[in-house]
Amino acid sequence: MSASQRQKQFDMNRSRANNLASSSSSSSGNSNNNSTGSTKNVASPHQRKLQTSMERLQVQQPNTSRRSAGSNWMAAAGGTPSGPAPGSENQEAKDPKEPQPLTKSARMRLKKKAQRNRYLAMDCEMVGVGHNGQDDMLARVSIVNRVGQVLLDKHVKPRQEVTDYRTSVSGIRPQDIANGEDFATVQDEVVKLLHGRILVGHALGNDLAVLSIRHPFENIRDTSRYKPLCKLVSNGHTPSLKRLTMAVLGQEIQTGEHNSVEDARAAMGIYNRIAGDWEKYLEKKRHQQQHY
């Protein structure tokens, strides 16, 4: 019997006892009007039995044994009366606002996305400023992930007077950068995107310099400075990205004006083709440096 049922039975018995007591006192009062009043009322056996039952119900403690109380053991133990026990069949559904656990397929998709975006390739196009356009100024920056998806591709407003657009190589025209974004805004986007990532590219020192940013050396994979590749393709000399792409990927690029998205994808393609050997080479170098 649950606590609520016991309480209900107790109330019913108490009401019956009160009714019996009042009727008994009324009848005894009528019979004693002619007596001396010295004789006390004597309870009937039925009244004594009812009184004993009431006292037993009043002092009885609720059953707090989980095994005997079943799914209502929390209510019997003094928990929330109307709330179901944890794990019971009547347990309410979870709050829909609470975040639900991801499925296995969703976790796999997030993992693959993180792997794709852990390695990013970047390439910049520059225009000439200063005397005879000898100095470089950023005009366009492009960043792609490991599968070649474009994550950023922005033209940048000139901060100085452009003296040589270098259009035949850079592909930049006056209207491209006139409608570009502010340098500081683009620089901030690049920094946030590259943070904690492995940066792939060709001659990245020039790109980082024109962006006025730095990147951890151990997180750089520069196709122009990977010695085994340079030795294989150009006998140890610094090869061009065009030559490397043809040698490693069998693709021809930069047949006319350069495209920073195309060049970034080419650098990433080269790295993907030889990534296993490249990472083993770097690990071997780190191991050697730790022992000297």
XYZ file of C-alpha atoms in Angstrom:
292
model
C 0.000 0.000 0.000
C 1.431 3.367 -1.029
C 1.722 6.385 1.259
C -1.152 8.196 -0.436
C -3.416 5.164 -0.077
C -2.546 4.826 3.602
C -3.335 8.520 4.162
C -6.684 8.154 2.428
C -7.613 5.116 4.524
C -6.521 6.901 7.680
C -8.771 9.894 6.887
C -11.726 7.614 6.196
C -11.267 5.691 9.457
C -10.857 8.893 11.429
C -14.077 10.271 9.985
C -15.926 7.074 10.856
C -14.503 7.094 14.388
C -15.571 10.692 14.928
C -19.080 9.924 13.733
C -19.325 6.888 16.012
C -17.935 8.832 18.973
C -20.408 11.673 18.544
C -23.381 9.315 18.228
C -22.182 7.322 21.220
C -21.774 10.410 23.393
C -25.224 11.626 22.355
C -26.909 8.367 23.256
C -25.011 8.002 26.509
C -25.830 11.606 27.380
C -29.543 10.893 26.979
C -29.340 7.758 29.103
C -27.375 9.456 31.869
C -29.682 12.444 32.254
C -31.606 10.468 34.849
C -28.525 8.925 36.476
C -26.133 10.356 39.076
C -23.430 10.955 36.385
C -20.784 8.984 38.310
C -20.676 6.055 35.836
C -18.284 6.575 32.844
C -19.076 5.553 29.241
C -17.707 2.124 28.268
C -16.488 1.741 24.631
C -17.932 -1.107 22.622
C -15.620 -3.853 21.187
C -16.147 -2.451 17.693
C -14.978 1.015 18.799
C -11.894 -0.403 20.526
C -10.949 -2.346 17.389
C -11.391 0.765 15.200
C -9.306 2.866 17.589
C -6.495 0.294 17.564
C -6.531 0.217 13.760
C -6.319 4.033 13.626
C -3.362 4.130 15.994
C -1.532 1.484 13.994
C -2.075 3.416 10.730
C -0.985 6.659 12.347
C 2.375 5.401 13.589
C 3.185 3.126 10.659
C 6.144 4.402 8.586
C 6.128 4.294 4.810
C 7.956 1.432 3.161
C 11.313 2.719 1.873
C 12.590 -0.627 0.603
C 13.186 -0.278 -3.135
C 12.563 -3.970 -3.780
C 9.204 -4.050 -1.998
C 8.057 -0.587 -3.075
C 8.758 -1.146 -6.762
C 8.842 1.823 -9.141
C 7.331 4.114 -6.470
C 10.182 3.657 -3.999
C 11.300 7.305 -4.356
C 7.845 8.571 -3.402
C 7.657 6.078 -0.522
C 11.064 7.234 0.730
C 9.896 10.839 0.912
C 10.933 11.996 -2.573
C 8.723 13.845 -5.004
C 5.268 12.286 -4.520
C 4.175 12.582 -8.121
C 7.557 12.102 -9.762
C 8.420 8.644 -11.126
C 11.549 6.864 -10.000
C 14.610 7.131 -12.199
C 14.690 4.297 -14.678
C 10.967 3.478 -14.247
C 8.675 2.966 -17.201
C 6.749 6.120 -16.321
C 9.817 8.360 -16.337
C 9.158 11.602 -18.168
C 10.926 12.367 -21.424
C 14.101 14.442 -21.300
C 13.967 18.168 -21.769
C 14.054 18.789 -25.537
C 16.207 21.866 -24.942
C 19.018 19.737 -23.537
C 21.679 18.788 -26.141
C 21.185 15.257 -27.377
C 24.183 12.910 -27.813
C 25.520 12.731 -31.349
C 24.983 9.614 -33.388
C 27.938 7.567 -34.568
C 27.584 8.824 -38.158
C 27.445 12.456 -36.953
C 30.607 11.949 -34.910
C 32.344 10.449 -37.936
C 31.336 13.409 -40.117
C 32.705 15.871 -37.555
C 35.935 13.883 -37.308
C 36.412 13.839 -41.086
C 35.687 17.568 -41.299
C 38.265 18.277 -38.588
C 40.839 16.195 -40.462
C 40.111 18.022 -43.724
C 40.532 21.406 -42.070
C 43.620 20.518 -40.018
C 45.810 21.019 -43.110
C 45.315 24.276 -45.022
C 47.089 25.532 -48.126
C 47.548 29.253 -48.789
C 48.709 31.334 -51.708
C 48.860 35.102 -52.222
C 48.934 37.361 -55.270
C 50.859 40.617 -54.996
C 51.107 43.906 -56.833
C 54.085 46.262 -56.993
C 54.407 49.481 -54.987
C 57.200 51.964 -54.562
C 59.852 52.857 -57.147
C 59.252 50.878 -60.338
C 56.894 48.559 -58.409
C 59.761 46.700 -56.812
C 58.092 46.265 -53.416
C 55.312 43.753 -52.818
C 51.838 44.546 -51.514
C 49.078 42.031 -50.853
C 46.291 42.053 -53.434
C 44.630 38.641 -52.996
C 44.831 35.742 -50.567
C 43.280 32.290 -50.955
C 43.101 29.384 -48.500
C 41.840 25.861 -49.236
C 41.504 22.761 -47.073
C 42.963 19.320 -47.673
C 40.393 18.373 -50.309
C 40.707 21.692 -52.152
C 37.578 23.322 -50.770
C 37.941 27.125 -50.684
C 37.735 28.478 -47.133
C 38.839 32.033 -47.913
C 39.402 33.997 -51.116
C 39.625 37.766 -50.698
C 40.915 40.741 -52.663
C 42.512 43.443 -50.531
C 42.277 47.210 -50.901
C 45.609 48.886 -51.652
C 47.257 50.691 -48.738
C 49.713 52.466 -51.011
C 49.708 53.697 -54.547
C 50.105 50.748 -56.908
C 52.873 51.339 -59.414
C 52.740 47.914 -61.094
C 49.727 45.636 -61.081
C 51.765 42.779 -62.589
C 48.577 41.628 -64.269
C 50.269 39.182 -66.643
C 51.436 37.179 -63.621
C 49.231 38.216 -60.707
C 45.971 38.426 -62.620
C 45.130 41.550 -60.590
C 43.403 44.529 -62.194
C 42.613 47.950 -60.677
C 38.913 47.206 -60.143
C 39.714 43.967 -58.289
C 41.451 45.625 -55.386
C 39.487 48.872 -55.563
C 36.480 46.850 -54.400
C 38.486 44.684 -52.027
C 38.339 44.473 -48.246
C 40.491 46.294 -45.711
C 43.878 44.737 -45.095
C 43.422 44.530 -41.302
C 40.106 42.689 -41.688
C 41.541 40.125 -44.098
C 44.680 39.725 -42.007
C 42.585 38.975 -38.919
C 40.528 36.372 -40.811
C 43.686 34.641 -42.025
C 45.227 34.556 -38.541
C 42.096 33.010 -37.025
C 41.801 30.456 -39.815
C 45.437 29.329 -39.611
C 45.601 29.159 -35.815
C 46.568 25.648 -34.710
C 46.591 24.348 -38.319
C 49.309 22.857 -40.522
C 50.055 25.412 -43.256
C 50.928 24.113 -46.730
C 52.173 26.237 -49.611
C 55.003 27.166 -51.945
C 57.533 29.802 -50.887
C 55.387 30.596 -47.866
C 57.947 33.025 -46.495
C 56.850 35.561 -49.132
C 53.151 35.047 -48.397
C 53.569 35.397 -44.632
C 55.731 38.491 -45.076
C 53.225 40.292 -47.277
C 50.496 39.430 -44.760
C 52.715 40.656 -41.888
C 52.012 37.525 -39.857
C 53.959 34.590 -38.463
C 53.252 30.890 -38.229
C 55.016 28.239 -36.102
C 57.867 26.741 -38.099
C 56.981 23.183 -37.060
C 53.485 23.695 -38.524
C 54.711 24.728 -41.990
C 54.958 22.416 -45.018
C 56.678 24.437 -47.754
C 56.980 22.601 -51.062
C 59.885 24.848 -52.075
C 61.943 23.791 -49.039
C 61.343 20.059 -48.750
C 64.833 18.839 -49.589
C 64.065 15.285 -50.807
C 61.537 16.710 -53.272
C 63.836 19.503 -54.419
C 66.672 17.031 -54.925
C 64.447 14.714 -56.937
C 62.880 17.382 -59.165
C 65.546 20.066 -59.573
C 68.802 18.523 -58.347
C 68.642 20.327 -55.000
C 67.746 23.762 -56.376
C 64.512 25.525 -55.475
C 61.920 24.387 -58.019
C 58.976 26.442 -59.184
C 55.472 25.417 -58.209
C 54.682 24.920 -61.881
C 57.561 22.461 -62.283
C 56.703 20.588 -59.071
C 53.046 20.255 -60.039
C 53.944 18.748 -63.390
C 56.519 16.373 -61.868
C 54.432 15.164 -58.933
C 50.836 15.497 -60.132
C 51.249 15.486 -63.892
C 49.228 18.688 -64.123
C 50.042 21.947 -65.903
C 49.303 25.196 -64.101
C 50.171 28.882 -64.534
C 49.882 28.790 -68.301
C 48.853 32.446 -68.212
C 47.812 34.699 -65.381
C 48.268 33.084 -61.974
C 45.303 32.150 -59.815
C 45.891 31.926 -56.072
C 43.154 29.315 -55.573
C 44.669 27.100 -58.273
C 48.166 27.509 -56.817
C 46.987 26.703 -53.277
C 45.257 23.557 -54.532
C 48.378 22.539 -56.416
C 50.550 22.886 -53.309
C 48.047 20.857 -51.284
C 47.919 18.196 -54.000
C 51.707 17.851 -53.906
C 51.699 17.524 -50.136
C 48.888 14.944 -50.180
C 50.810 12.824 -52.692
C 53.940 12.602 -50.532
C 52.534 13.363 -47.051
C 53.557 10.003 -45.559
C 57.215 10.336 -46.568
C 57.266 14.029 -45.646
C 55.989 13.469 -42.108
C 58.412 10.555 -41.555
C 61.251 12.796 -42.747
C 60.291 15.533 -40.279
C 59.902 13.033 -37.441
C 63.369 11.651 -38.154
C 64.837 15.151 -38.076
C 63.163 15.930 -34.761
C 64.464 12.677 -33.317
C 68.003 13.478 -34.439
C 67.848 16.993 -32.969
C 66.774 15.616 -29.595
C 69.920 13.446 -29.426
C 72.394 16.203 -30.300
